[in-house]
Amino acid sequence: MPVDEAGRFYNRFGWLHGLSTSESAEQIVADLAERGRLVAAGEFAHRYPFCWRCNTPLIFRIADDWFISVNEVRPRLLAANATVEWTPAYFGKRMDDWLRNMGDWNISRRRYFGLPLPIYPCACGHVTVVGSRAELEELATAGIDQLAELHRPWIDAVEVRCQACGTEGIQRIPEIGDVWLDAGIVPFSTLGWQNPEWVEGGYGTGAAKGLTGADLPDHNYWQTWFPAHWVSEMREQIRLWFYSQLFMSVCLVDKAPFRSVLGYEKMLDEHGRPMHGSWGNLIPAEEAFARMGADVMRWQYCDQPPDRDLLFGYGPAHEIKRKLLTFWNSVGFLVRYGNIEGFRPTFSDLVAGPAGVELRPLDRWLIARTEKLVADVTTALEEQLTYRVIAALESFIDDLSNWYIRRSRRRFYAYDDAAFRTLWFALVTGLRVISPVMPFLADHLWRNLVADVCDGAPESIFLAGWPEVRRPDERLLAEIAEVRRIVELGREARGTAGVKLRQPLRRVYVRGARLAGQHAQEIAEELRVDEVGFDQGPVARVRLLPNLRVLGPRLGPKVREIKAALERGEAEELGDGRVRVAGVELDADDVIRGERVEIPGWAIADDITLSVAVDTEIDPELELRGRVYELIHTVNTMRKDAGLELTDRIVLTLPDGDVLRHEDWIKAETLATRIERGEALAIAKA
């Protein structure tokens, strides 16, 4: 289309000059008709390109441009890319594909502001390409005195002498450079490549004077920091920023500008749609900082595998805050009771856990669990897979809060040095390994938990170094993991039967446990039962039916006997889905497994290896204890609603009833100095 940058016909097109393509359509049709050359005119519905930013219709326009030939440098680019560690690995293969198939680089743009292309063509055919300001000053014949900086309009006034024929007054081409020329040269321009001396405030020149005080480094500084150890950007930057940096670096010093690259797929909104202002789903960075916070944003980015689209929004941010609240509450628990009991941590405990104190098995487990966190996070960061960092921390927070703190809560009501020191060690070590993901929260809590209370502690978490990776006690971790799974199944069974967790029960039986036998007391307390048995009690059984389509042709009349035996539940499990029925061994495909057979008075939950059966019969004594637990819960909720401190004592008023048989228990759990009789439940500060 013979139109200028504004989409209007050039002057040489006579009566069409100055018209846009849309304005000229009817006039061109009329001109053809007037000259008798019009066969037909009409409109056709078809797909049409629009600018994705402003939704303006686009036209195709042919123009002359400047290119960099890539054939000569292509083998060197491929060789340099082979030295880079790409994550995900297929990003490196995509870069190889791009390098093998890329065409010449179109470097010219028709805009006003940008990197001026230092190209000065002479009528004699020689083209001068200026390589530095010093070279420009040497070649200039006019305009150099007014050159405030190397941008338009000043650069356009500079004229040079042709190096071939000596002609003066040669002007620069009007085009500016592709922005990726600027981006690609960053590893050199910002680090002082070939700069003979360090210039203080050297970046604050020209239009930037007074806006920045950044120094311009010297070449020694560039040698120290080049190439970059690690860079990160989205997949599309393979053909843009990553490529432009690689291209420039190979051309200048024949090596890659980075050693390791972490890439990721597109960033979309939380529903998987591209973000656009016109769609109303664009989230400005300033708004996200204000509404969700920088740390939550970083967590959201890090929580997603790099080989999938990155979903971003306020919904996921809210869920992250909920998870972090558990960790925050765990810190608050330590601070609250630590202040009450006068706990003061010891900085040396961070080396390998509390020393010189007798640790309980649960303390040793948390130390091992913390060591596993350090090992898992260290490996994940070394592999550049931050989503594994998040998974490791979320699992750790759950273990810390929902097992250690809950199981140890009473130890904090009266000063237990081992409990306080173990919890402090775990929380602070957790902060240290999550600090790369959440620097602001981690440093804030470090100052509160460590720097302000420990002599000789670094002021910032980022001055403390990385925790030493130690081998955790894997057997102890496996034991507690199995205990926690048994408890989960037990709660699942109670829930299926509709029995609240505050209601005590008589017994629970566990089958398939290999390691949890020494933890019967913990299981009993967690499931609120009086007795725990292993490898005894009822067995979960599903209804088995013969697969007649398979067994009929093979066993004939014997199928009737097998069917009757299965209906009576007379089947021996052999493993891997095989069973023995009526003396016949049947494969997994020979039987159809139906619904679970209910056992009156029992609730059963199981997985591949474990089975937990809960006795759901509730006698009067169990029912009374259940009501006491409910009463204690209600009173402690009333304490909280009344704004009482954790250590405040109360006078408790209760109506007459059989729960008073457990008066001492109730007083101990509610911090009541005495219980008075009255018409309604009430509390008063003692």
Tab-separated table of N, CA and C in Angstrom, residues 81 453 541:
chain	number	residue	atom	x	y	z
A	81	ASN	N	24.552	-20.916	23.013
A	81	ASN	CA	23.326	-21.369	23.680
A	81	ASN	C	23.516	-22.733	24.326
A	453	VAL	N	16.152	-9.553	69.994
A	453	VAL	CA	16.174	-10.262	71.283
A	453	VAL	C	17.410	-11.131	71.484
A	541	ARG	N	-14.691	-54.345	54.493
A	541	ARG	CA	-14.973	-55.321	53.449
A	541	ARG	C	-15.925	-54.712	52.427
